[in-house]
Amino acid sequence: MAVVVEEKEQKEQKENEKEEEEAHPYAFHVSGPRNVAKPNWRDLINSSWKDTNYKRSVIACFIQAVYLLELDRQENRTVETALAPKWWMTFKYKLTQTLIDERDGSIFGAVLEWDQSAALADFVLIRPSGAPKAVLVLRGTLLKGPTIRRDIEDDLRFLAWESLKGSVRFKGASEALRTVAERYGSSNVCIAGHSLGAGFALQVGKALAKEGIYVDAHLFNPPSISIAMSLRNIGEKAGFAWKRLKSMLPSSSEPQADCDEEIKDNSLKSWLGNIYGDKASMGLKQWVPHLYVNNSDYICCHYTDPEGKTEENEANKENTGPTNGQVAAKLFVMSKGKQKFLEAHGLEQWWSDDLDLQLAINKSKLISRQLKSLYSLPASQVTKRPR
């Protein structure tokens, strides 16, 4: 009798957990996209992955899955009640690796790979064109007790130095991305992140691009504010003001000579840039990340600031900027008027049905600065005479 009662209680507990999962605000059928189709046989004829809106929505869902992986871990959810799997299984992907922060044991990223077995069950015989074989997804900050300390630590790292290379997460993400790129080929791999995760994705993708490994990158609400950037902006403005002041002072023969030397130096750089142009701009040509920002989100809104002209930019434009119509990144901007911060910075907006995006035409000052090293002519090439 006791056994029967116990079994009944266990059954009722499972039913209650199932009902809770179905009603959970983060359940896929509750807060997931409404008009994003599951892969089917029609994708063999006309792949949904070639639609930029579809691709953006699905990749945003993958990032949501990583947030939920960590929440599932924190709340001790079972395989039956876990919220995360639906966010990748719906699109015929499977979890092959979780990235663990060794400092607190939290999940900060995951590798999802195309699940051919699941696809066959829906008569999808091959992977649709445009669908990546593997996606490395990285979450942002979770304001929850078990992981908030390490998340904030990396937030402050970026705020202070505009670099995340000192974090264990940078190392783990780099190794994971390099592994799947070597296994499947970089053209079949994608990296994506939201907020802090987008900051990691941008810097990891850039580091691998310098090694000649170019992967598709999708960055949602990437951080754009740092003390280092603010100080650099102040320094640039002060330097520009000093140059303007000097230009107003009476000239002498010595400064004129310096000016002649500067002109010669710029001519030399331009000449070397023509010689090494293809090699110097190789990274830019082959690695163009996609950035998704909201004008009402003060964390990422500075990406929409256009690059203004300064004397330094004009002097070095042959050597430090995109040429021949090349672009540093594809910047998608959403503006719905004034929004609350949590709404403007949220991930859910990127798979919503009423999304109105504009591809920014102007050149972003911040993007150019962050990707500058990919297409700058190395100093060694400027100082050394070509043979």
PDB file of C-alpha atoms in Angstrom, residues 4-266:
ATOM      1  CA  VAL A   4       1.354   2.480  -4.326  1.00  0.00           C
ATOM      2  CA  VAL A   5       0.969   5.744  -2.443  1.00  0.00           C
ATOM      3  CA  GLU A   6       4.593   6.646  -3.093  1.00  0.00           C
ATOM      4  CA  GLU A   7       4.244   5.912  -6.809  1.00  0.00           C
ATOM      5  CA  LYS A   8       1.090   8.025  -6.929  1.00  0.00           C
ATOM      6  CA  GLU A   9       2.866  10.917  -5.217  1.00  0.00           C
ATOM      7  CA  GLN A  10       5.766  10.674  -7.648  1.00  0.00           C
ATOM      8  CA  LYS A  11       3.355  10.666 -10.575  1.00  0.00           C
ATOM      9  CA  GLU A  12       1.557  13.731  -9.224  1.00  0.00           C
ATOM     10  CA  GLN A  13       4.891  15.478  -8.663  1.00  0.00           C
ATOM     11  CA  LYS A  14       5.923  14.820 -12.265  1.00  0.00           C
ATOM     12  CA  GLU A  15       2.580  16.104 -13.517  1.00  0.00           C
ATOM     13  CA  ASN A  16       2.946  19.236 -11.423  1.00  0.00           C
ATOM     14  CA  GLU A  17       6.478  19.768 -12.733  1.00  0.00           C
ATOM     15  CA  LYS A  18       5.229  19.312 -16.296  1.00  0.00           C
ATOM     16  CA  GLU A  19       2.439  21.829 -15.759  1.00  0.00           C
ATOM     17  CA  GLU A  20       4.940  24.252 -14.236  1.00  0.00           C
ATOM     18  CA  GLU A  21       7.261  23.821 -17.210  1.00  0.00           C
ATOM     19  CA  GLU A  22       4.392  24.392 -19.650  1.00  0.00           C
ATOM     20  CA  ALA A  23       3.364  27.587 -17.854  1.00  0.00           C
ATOM     21  CA  HIS A  24       6.919  28.849 -17.289  1.00  0.00           C
ATOM     22  CA  PRO A  25       7.486  32.253 -18.906  1.00  0.00           C
ATOM     23  CA  TYR A  26      10.739  31.003 -20.459  1.00  0.00           C
ATOM     24  CA  ALA A  27       9.186  27.892 -22.010  1.00  0.00           C
ATOM     25  CA  PHE A  28       9.700  27.888 -25.775  1.00  0.00           C
ATOM     26  CA  HIS A  29       5.994  27.727 -26.617  1.00  0.00           C
ATOM     27  CA  VAL A  30       5.291  30.639 -24.238  1.00  0.00           C
ATOM     28  CA  SER A  31       7.987  33.183 -25.133  1.00  0.00           C
ATOM     29  CA  GLY A  32       9.596  31.737 -28.252  1.00  0.00           C
ATOM     30  CA  PRO A  33       9.032  33.028 -31.804  1.00  0.00           C
ATOM     31  CA  ARG A  34       5.564  32.571 -33.253  1.00  0.00           C
ATOM     32  CA  ASN A  35       6.175  32.741 -36.987  1.00  0.00           C
ATOM     33  CA  VAL A  36       9.542  30.994 -37.340  1.00  0.00           C
ATOM     34  CA  ALA A  37       8.975  27.669 -39.079  1.00  0.00           C
ATOM     35  CA  LYS A  38      10.626  24.420 -38.095  1.00  0.00           C
ATOM     36  CA  PRO A  39      12.907  22.857 -40.699  1.00  0.00           C
ATOM     37  CA  ASN A  40      10.948  20.734 -43.188  1.00  0.00           C
ATOM     38  CA  TRP A  41      11.293  19.173 -46.617  1.00  0.00           C
ATOM     39  CA  ARG A  42      10.622  22.549 -48.281  1.00  0.00           C
ATOM     40  CA  ASP A  43      14.013  23.728 -47.037  1.00  0.00           C
ATOM     41  CA  LEU A  44      15.588  21.354 -49.547  1.00  0.00           C
ATOM     42  CA  ILE A  45      14.123  23.533 -52.300  1.00  0.00           C
ATOM     43  CA  ASN A  46      14.256  26.969 -50.714  1.00  0.00           C
ATOM     44  CA  SER A  47      16.216  27.113 -47.469  1.00  0.00           C
ATOM     45  CA  SER A  48      14.786  29.298 -44.701  1.00  0.00           C
ATOM     46  CA  TRP A  49      18.332  29.879 -43.482  1.00  0.00           C
ATOM     47  CA  LYS A  50      18.949  32.122 -46.504  1.00  0.00           C
ATOM     48  CA  ASP A  51      16.419  34.546 -45.039  1.00  0.00           C
ATOM     49  CA  THR A  52      18.338  36.970 -42.816  1.00  0.00           C
ATOM     50  CA  ASN A  53      15.333  37.460 -40.515  1.00  0.00           C
ATOM     51  CA  TYR A  54      14.980  33.711 -40.007  1.00  0.00           C
ATOM     52  CA  LYS A  55      18.675  33.285 -39.333  1.00  0.00           C
ATOM     53  CA  ARG A  56      18.745  36.146 -36.828  1.00  0.00           C
ATOM     54  CA  SER A  57      15.698  34.798 -34.991  1.00  0.00           C
ATOM     55  CA  VAL A  58      16.997  31.242 -34.719  1.00  0.00           C
ATOM     56  CA  ILE A  59      20.452  32.299 -33.554  1.00  0.00           C
ATOM     57  CA  ALA A  60      18.858  34.537 -30.908  1.00  0.00           C
ATOM     58  CA  CYS A  61      16.888  31.470 -29.745  1.00  0.00           C
ATOM     59  CA  PHE A  62      20.149  29.534 -29.442  1.00  0.00           C
ATOM     60  CA  ILE A  63      21.550  32.238 -27.162  1.00  0.00           C
ATOM     61  CA  GLN A  64      18.392  32.107 -25.060  1.00  0.00           C
ATOM     62  CA  ALA A  65      19.035  28.383 -24.679  1.00  0.00           C
ATOM     63  CA  VAL A  66      22.391  29.096 -23.014  1.00  0.00           C
ATOM     64  CA  TYR A  67      20.774  31.435 -20.495  1.00  0.00           C
ATOM     65  CA  LEU A  68      18.296  28.665 -19.735  1.00  0.00           C
ATOM     66  CA  LEU A  69      21.001  26.002 -19.477  1.00  0.00           C
ATOM     67  CA  GLU A  70      22.459  27.946 -16.570  1.00  0.00           C
ATOM     68  CA  LEU A  71      19.035  28.587 -15.023  1.00  0.00           C
ATOM     69  CA  ASP A  72      18.179  24.882 -15.357  1.00  0.00           C
ATOM     70  CA  ARG A  73      21.414  24.088 -13.541  1.00  0.00           C
ATOM     71  CA  GLN A  74      20.750  26.589 -10.770  1.00  0.00           C
ATOM     72  CA  GLU A  75      17.182  25.372 -10.257  1.00  0.00           C
ATOM     73  CA  ASN A  76      18.151  21.672 -10.436  1.00  0.00           C
ATOM     74  CA  ARG A  77      15.782  20.901 -13.285  1.00  0.00           C
ATOM     75  CA  THR A  78      15.697  17.341 -14.587  1.00  0.00           C
ATOM     76  CA  VAL A  79      15.962  16.174 -18.190  1.00  0.00           C
ATOM     77  CA  GLU A  80      12.164  15.993 -18.308  1.00  0.00           C
ATOM     78  CA  THR A  81      11.584  19.492 -16.937  1.00  0.00           C
ATOM     79  CA  ALA A  82      14.557  21.372 -18.432  1.00  0.00           C
ATOM     80  CA  LEU A  83      13.594  24.499 -20.348  1.00  0.00           C
ATOM     81  CA  ALA A  84      16.666  24.883 -22.556  1.00  0.00           C
ATOM     82  CA  PRO A  85      16.465  21.891 -24.968  1.00  0.00           C
ATOM     83  CA  LYS A  86      13.335  23.056 -26.798  1.00  0.00           C
ATOM     84  CA  TRP A  87      15.158  26.193 -27.873  1.00  0.00           C
ATOM     85  CA  TRP A  88      17.570  24.200 -30.062  1.00  0.00           C
ATOM     86  CA  MET A  89      15.732  20.926 -30.717  1.00  0.00           C
ATOM     87  CA  THR A  90      12.926  22.786 -32.503  1.00  0.00           C
ATOM     88  CA  PHE A  91      15.397  23.779 -35.198  1.00  0.00           C
ATOM     89  CA  LYS A  92      17.021  20.314 -35.451  1.00  0.00           C
ATOM     90  CA  TYR A  93      20.172  21.057 -33.496  1.00  0.00           C
ATOM     91  CA  LYS A  94      21.715  19.172 -30.591  1.00  0.00           C
ATOM     92  CA  LEU A  95      23.891  20.120 -27.645  1.00  0.00           C
ATOM     93  CA  THR A  96      27.418  18.726 -28.005  1.00  0.00           C
ATOM     94  CA  GLN A  97      29.383  20.810 -25.494  1.00  0.00           C
ATOM     95  CA  THR A  98      28.763  23.144 -22.582  1.00  0.00           C
ATOM     96  CA  LEU A  99      31.358  25.749 -21.637  1.00  0.00           C
ATOM     97  CA  ILE A 100      31.886  25.859 -17.880  1.00  0.00           C
ATOM     98  CA  ASP A 101      33.403  28.752 -15.954  1.00  0.00           C
ATOM     99  CA  GLU A 102      35.909  27.020 -13.694  1.00  0.00           C
ATOM    100  CA  ARG A 103      35.639  29.835 -11.143  1.00  0.00           C
ATOM    101  CA  ASP A 104      32.047  29.082 -10.130  1.00  0.00           C
ATOM    102  CA  GLY A 105      30.945  26.092 -12.225  1.00  0.00           C
ATOM    103  CA  SER A 106      28.399  28.147 -14.183  1.00  0.00           C
ATOM    104  CA  ILE A 107      27.506  27.522 -17.826  1.00  0.00           C
ATOM    105  CA  PHE A 108      28.418  30.544 -19.955  1.00  0.00           C
ATOM    106  CA  GLY A 109      28.327  29.026 -23.423  1.00  0.00           C
ATOM    107  CA  ALA A 110      27.476  25.999 -25.522  1.00  0.00           C
ATOM    108  CA  VAL A 111      28.231  24.368 -28.845  1.00  0.00           C
ATOM    109  CA  LEU A 112      25.179  23.332 -30.854  1.00  0.00           C
ATOM    110  CA  GLU A 113      25.523  21.139 -33.922  1.00  0.00           C
ATOM    111  CA  TRP A 114      23.163  20.160 -36.712  1.00  0.00           C
ATOM    112  CA  ASP A 115      21.259  17.002 -35.717  1.00  0.00           C
ATOM    113  CA  GLN A 116      20.842  14.971 -38.895  1.00  0.00           C
ATOM    114  CA  SER A 117      19.023  12.141 -37.114  1.00  0.00           C
ATOM    115  CA  ALA A 118      16.340  14.488 -35.805  1.00  0.00           C
ATOM    116  CA  ALA A 119      16.094  16.154 -39.206  1.00  0.00           C
ATOM    117  CA  LEU A 120      15.500  12.826 -40.975  1.00  0.00           C
ATOM    118  CA  ALA A 121      12.490  12.225 -38.751  1.00  0.00           C
ATOM    119  CA  ASP A 122      10.858  15.246 -40.434  1.00  0.00           C
ATOM    120  CA  PHE A 123      12.058  14.208 -43.910  1.00  0.00           C
ATOM    121  CA  VAL A 124      14.834  16.783 -44.005  1.00  0.00           C
ATOM    122  CA  LEU A 125      17.342  14.626 -45.837  1.00  0.00           C
ATOM    123  CA  ILE A 126      20.273  17.044 -45.795  1.00  0.00           C
ATOM    124  CA  ARG A 127      21.279  20.166 -43.898  1.00  0.00           C
ATOM    125  CA  PRO A 128      19.540  23.188 -45.474  1.00  0.00           C
ATOM    126  CA  SER A 129      21.740  25.588 -47.384  1.00  0.00           C
ATOM    127  CA  GLY A 130      22.983  28.361 -45.112  1.00  0.00           C
ATOM    128  CA  ALA A 131      22.409  26.439 -41.882  1.00  0.00           C
ATOM    129  CA  PRO A 132      25.696  26.232 -39.931  1.00  0.00           C
ATOM    130  CA  LYS A 133      27.020  22.824 -38.960  1.00  0.00           C
ATOM    131  CA  ALA A 134      28.000  24.192 -35.559  1.00  0.00           C
ATOM    132  CA  VAL A 135      27.176  27.300 -33.548  1.00  0.00           C
ATOM    133  CA  LEU A 136      29.105  28.548 -30.523  1.00  0.00           C
ATOM    134  CA  VAL A 137      26.706  30.638 -28.417  1.00  0.00           C
ATOM    135  CA  LEU A 138      27.624  32.763 -25.387  1.00  0.00           C
ATOM    136  CA  ARG A 139      25.242  34.257 -22.853  1.00  0.00           C
ATOM    137  CA  GLY A 140      25.472  37.621 -21.152  1.00  0.00           C
ATOM    138  CA  THR A 141      25.152  38.643 -17.519  1.00  0.00           C
ATOM    139  CA  LEU A 142      22.734  36.744 -15.276  1.00  0.00           C
ATOM    140  CA  LEU A 143      21.759  38.655 -12.163  1.00  0.00           C
ATOM    141  CA  LYS A 144      21.348  35.476 -10.125  1.00  0.00           C
ATOM    142  CA  GLY A 145      23.249  34.585  -6.957  1.00  0.00           C
ATOM    143  CA  PRO A 146      25.382  31.632  -8.118  1.00  0.00           C
ATOM    144  CA  THR A 147      26.922  33.364 -11.150  1.00  0.00           C
ATOM    145  CA  ILE A 148      26.450  37.111 -10.674  1.00  0.00           C
ATOM    146  CA  ARG A 149      29.890  37.617  -9.104  1.00  0.00           C
ATOM    147  CA  ARG A 150      31.856  36.242 -12.076  1.00  0.00           C
ATOM    148  CA  ASP A 151      29.536  37.856 -14.615  1.00  0.00           C
ATOM    149  CA  ILE A 152      29.973  41.268 -13.016  1.00  0.00           C
ATOM    150  CA  GLU A 153      33.728  40.667 -12.744  1.00  0.00           C
ATOM    151  CA  ASP A 154      33.940  40.284 -16.526  1.00  0.00           C
ATOM    152  CA  ASP A 155      31.581  43.238 -17.036  1.00  0.00           C
ATOM    153  CA  LEU A 156      33.971  45.383 -14.997  1.00  0.00           C
ATOM    154  CA  ARG A 157      36.928  43.952 -16.905  1.00  0.00           C
ATOM    155  CA  PHE A 158      35.423  45.258 -20.137  1.00  0.00           C
ATOM    156  CA  LEU A 159      34.365  48.531 -18.535  1.00  0.00           C
ATOM    157  CA  ALA A 160      37.905  49.196 -17.326  1.00  0.00           C
ATOM    158  CA  TRP A 161      40.023  47.890 -20.202  1.00  0.00           C
ATOM    159  CA  GLU A 162      37.686  47.306 -23.171  1.00  0.00           C
ATOM    160  CA  SER A 163      39.247  43.843 -23.354  1.00  0.00           C
ATOM    161  CA  LEU A 164      38.134  40.410 -22.143  1.00  0.00           C
ATOM    162  CA  LYS A 165      41.281  38.471 -22.963  1.00  0.00           C
ATOM    163  CA  GLY A 166      42.214  38.049 -19.318  1.00  0.00           C
ATOM    164  CA  SER A 167      39.042  36.081 -18.555  1.00  0.00           C
ATOM    165  CA  VAL A 168      38.924  32.285 -18.397  1.00  0.00           C
ATOM    166  CA  ARG A 169      35.806  32.526 -20.554  1.00  0.00           C
ATOM    167  CA  PHE A 170      37.813  34.073 -23.376  1.00  0.00           C
ATOM    168  CA  LYS A 171      40.199  31.134 -23.340  1.00  0.00           C
ATOM    169  CA  GLY A 172      37.400  28.557 -23.182  1.00  0.00           C
ATOM    170  CA  ALA A 173      35.431  30.180 -26.002  1.00  0.00           C
ATOM    171  CA  SER A 174      38.541  30.511 -28.193  1.00  0.00           C
ATOM    172  CA  GLU A 175      39.440  26.847 -27.784  1.00  0.00           C
ATOM    173  CA  ALA A 176      35.877  25.706 -28.486  1.00  0.00           C
ATOM    174  CA  LEU A 177      35.558  27.865 -31.605  1.00  0.00           C
ATOM    175  CA  ARG A 178      38.924  26.792 -32.946  1.00  0.00           C
ATOM    176  CA  THR A 179      38.019  23.109 -32.407  1.00  0.00           C
ATOM    177  CA  VAL A 180      34.719  23.214 -34.320  1.00  0.00           C
ATOM    178  CA  ALA A 181      36.257  25.388 -37.056  1.00  0.00           C
ATOM    179  CA  GLU A 182      38.983  22.798 -37.596  1.00  0.00           C
ATOM    180  CA  ARG A 183      36.424  19.969 -37.543  1.00  0.00           C
ATOM    181  CA  TYR A 184      33.826  21.444 -39.906  1.00  0.00           C
ATOM    182  CA  GLY A 185      35.642  24.267 -41.678  1.00  0.00           C
ATOM    183  CA  SER A 186      35.284  27.907 -40.678  1.00  0.00           C
ATOM    184  CA  SER A 187      32.660  28.605 -43.369  1.00  0.00           C
ATOM    185  CA  ASN A 188      30.321  26.117 -41.675  1.00  0.00           C
ATOM    186  CA  VAL A 189      30.684  27.571 -38.181  1.00  0.00           C
ATOM    187  CA  CYS A 190      29.010  30.511 -36.460  1.00  0.00           C
ATOM    188  CA  ILE A 191      29.678  32.352 -33.193  1.00  0.00           C
ATOM    189  CA  ALA A 192      26.987  34.386 -31.460  1.00  0.00           C
ATOM    190  CA  GLY A 193      26.430  36.167 -28.168  1.00  0.00           C
ATOM    191  CA  HIS A 194      24.259  38.632 -26.309  1.00  0.00           C
ATOM    192  CA  SER A 195      25.405  41.559 -24.148  1.00  0.00           C
ATOM    193  CA  LEU A 196      28.584  40.431 -22.342  1.00  0.00           C
ATOM    194  CA  GLY A 197      28.499  37.285 -24.470  1.00  0.00           C
ATOM    195  CA  ALA A 198      28.495  39.461 -27.598  1.00  0.00           C
ATOM    196  CA  GLY A 199      31.597  41.209 -26.269  1.00  0.00           C
ATOM    197  CA  PHE A 200      33.325  37.841 -25.910  1.00  0.00           C
ATOM    198  CA  ALA A 201      32.091  36.705 -29.343  1.00  0.00           C
ATOM    199  CA  LEU A 202      33.443  39.847 -31.019  1.00  0.00           C
ATOM    200  CA  GLN A 203      36.867  39.596 -29.408  1.00  0.00           C
ATOM    201  CA  VAL A 204      37.169  35.820 -29.866  1.00  0.00           C
ATOM    202  CA  GLY A 205      36.075  36.079 -33.497  1.00  0.00           C
ATOM    203  CA  LYS A 206      38.526  38.891 -34.101  1.00  0.00           C
ATOM    204  CA  ALA A 207      41.395  36.936 -32.498  1.00  0.00           C
ATOM    205  CA  LEU A 208      40.750  33.943 -34.747  1.00  0.00           C
ATOM    206  CA  ALA A 209      40.336  36.168 -37.818  1.00  0.00           C
ATOM    207  CA  LYS A 210      43.892  37.370 -37.227  1.00  0.00           C
ATOM    208  CA  GLU A 211      44.933  33.722 -37.540  1.00  0.00           C
ATOM    209  CA  GLY A 212      43.061  33.368 -40.821  1.00  0.00           C
ATOM    210  CA  ILE A 213      40.023  31.605 -39.297  1.00  0.00           C
ATOM    211  CA  TYR A 214      36.947  33.532 -40.442  1.00  0.00           C
ATOM    212  CA  VAL A 215      33.620  32.479 -38.959  1.00  0.00           C
ATOM    213  CA  ASP A 216      30.151  33.964 -39.246  1.00  0.00           C
ATOM    214  CA  ALA A 217      29.442  36.189 -36.221  1.00  0.00           C
ATOM    215  CA  HIS A 218      26.140  37.525 -34.857  1.00  0.00           C
ATOM    216  CA  LEU A 219      26.348  39.926 -31.914  1.00  0.00           C
ATOM    217  CA  PHE A 220      23.238  41.107 -30.078  1.00  0.00           C
ATOM    218  CA  ASN A 221      23.404  44.232 -27.880  1.00  0.00           C
ATOM    219  CA  PRO A 222      27.232  44.180 -27.685  1.00  0.00           C
ATOM    220  CA  PRO A 223      28.742  46.416 -24.986  1.00  0.00           C
ATOM    221  CA  SER A 224      30.025  49.761 -26.246  1.00  0.00           C
ATOM    222  CA  ILE A 225      30.888  51.642 -23.065  1.00  0.00           C
ATOM    223  CA  SER A 226      34.246  51.538 -21.302  1.00  0.00           C
ATOM    224  CA  ILE A 227      36.430  53.833 -19.252  1.00  0.00           C
ATOM    225  CA  ALA A 228      39.342  53.116 -21.574  1.00  0.00           C
ATOM    226  CA  MET A 229      37.306  54.242 -24.576  1.00  0.00           C
ATOM    227  CA  SER A 230      36.161  57.401 -22.795  1.00  0.00           C
ATOM    228  CA  LEU A 231      39.719  58.330 -21.839  1.00  0.00           C
ATOM    229  CA  ARG A 232      40.898  57.631 -25.383  1.00  0.00           C
ATOM    230  CA  ASN A 233      38.157  59.874 -26.780  1.00  0.00           C
ATOM    231  CA  ILE A 234      39.212  62.660 -24.417  1.00  0.00           C
ATOM    232  CA  GLY A 235      42.830  62.188 -25.465  1.00  0.00           C
ATOM    233  CA  GLU A 236      41.931  62.268 -29.156  1.00  0.00           C
ATOM    234  CA  LYS A 237      39.918  65.464 -28.747  1.00  0.00           C
ATOM    235  CA  ALA A 238      42.728  67.101 -26.755  1.00  0.00           C
ATOM    236  CA  GLY A 239      45.284  66.077 -29.385  1.00  0.00           C
ATOM    237  CA  PHE A 240      43.116  67.378 -32.193  1.00  0.00           C
ATOM    238  CA  ALA A 241      42.596  70.696 -30.359  1.00  0.00           C
ATOM    239  CA  TRP A 242      46.376  71.030 -29.836  1.00  0.00           C
ATOM    240  CA  LYS A 243      47.046  70.421 -33.508  1.00  0.00           C
ATOM    241  CA  ARG A 244      44.485  73.067 -34.459  1.00  0.00           C
ATOM    242  CA  LEU A 245      46.126  75.486 -32.044  1.00  0.00           C
ATOM    243  CA  LYS A 246      49.593  74.824 -33.455  1.00  0.00           C
ATOM    244  CA  SER A 247      48.321  75.387 -36.982  1.00  0.00           C
ATOM    245  CA  MET A 248      47.199  78.879 -35.945  1.00  0.00           C
ATOM    246  CA  LEU A 249      50.627  79.840 -34.580  1.00  0.00           C
ATOM    247  CA  PRO A 250      53.257  81.569 -36.767  1.00  0.00           C
ATOM    248  CA  SER A 251      55.246  78.968 -38.702  1.00  0.00           C
ATOM    249  CA  SER A 252      59.027  78.718 -38.992  1.00  0.00           C
ATOM    250  CA  SER A 253      61.377  76.872 -41.302  1.00  0.00           C
ATOM    251  CA  GLU A 254      61.944  74.031 -38.816  1.00  0.00           C
ATOM    252  CA  PRO A 255      58.277  73.104 -38.410  1.00  0.00           C
ATOM    253  CA  GLN A 256      57.953  73.339 -42.183  1.00  0.00           C
ATOM    254  CA  ALA A 257      60.682  70.760 -42.495  1.00  0.00           C
ATOM    255  CA  ASP A 258      58.858  68.534 -40.041  1.00  0.00           C
ATOM    256  CA  CYS A 259      55.725  68.976 -42.099  1.00  0.00           C
ATOM    257  CA  ASP A 260      57.621  67.965 -45.246  1.00  0.00           C
ATOM    258  CA  GLU A 261      58.886  64.869 -43.454  1.00  0.00           C
ATOM    259  CA  GLU A 262      55.332  64.038 -42.361  1.00  0.00           C
ATOM    260  CA  ILE A 263      54.109  64.357 -45.948  1.00  0.00           C
ATOM    261  CA  LYS A 264      56.914  62.087 -47.140  1.00  0.00           C
ATOM    262  CA  ASP A 265      56.102  59.605 -44.383  1.00  0.00           C
ATOM    263  CA  ASN A 266      52.431  59.565 -45.351  1.00  0.00           C
TER     264      ASN A 266
END
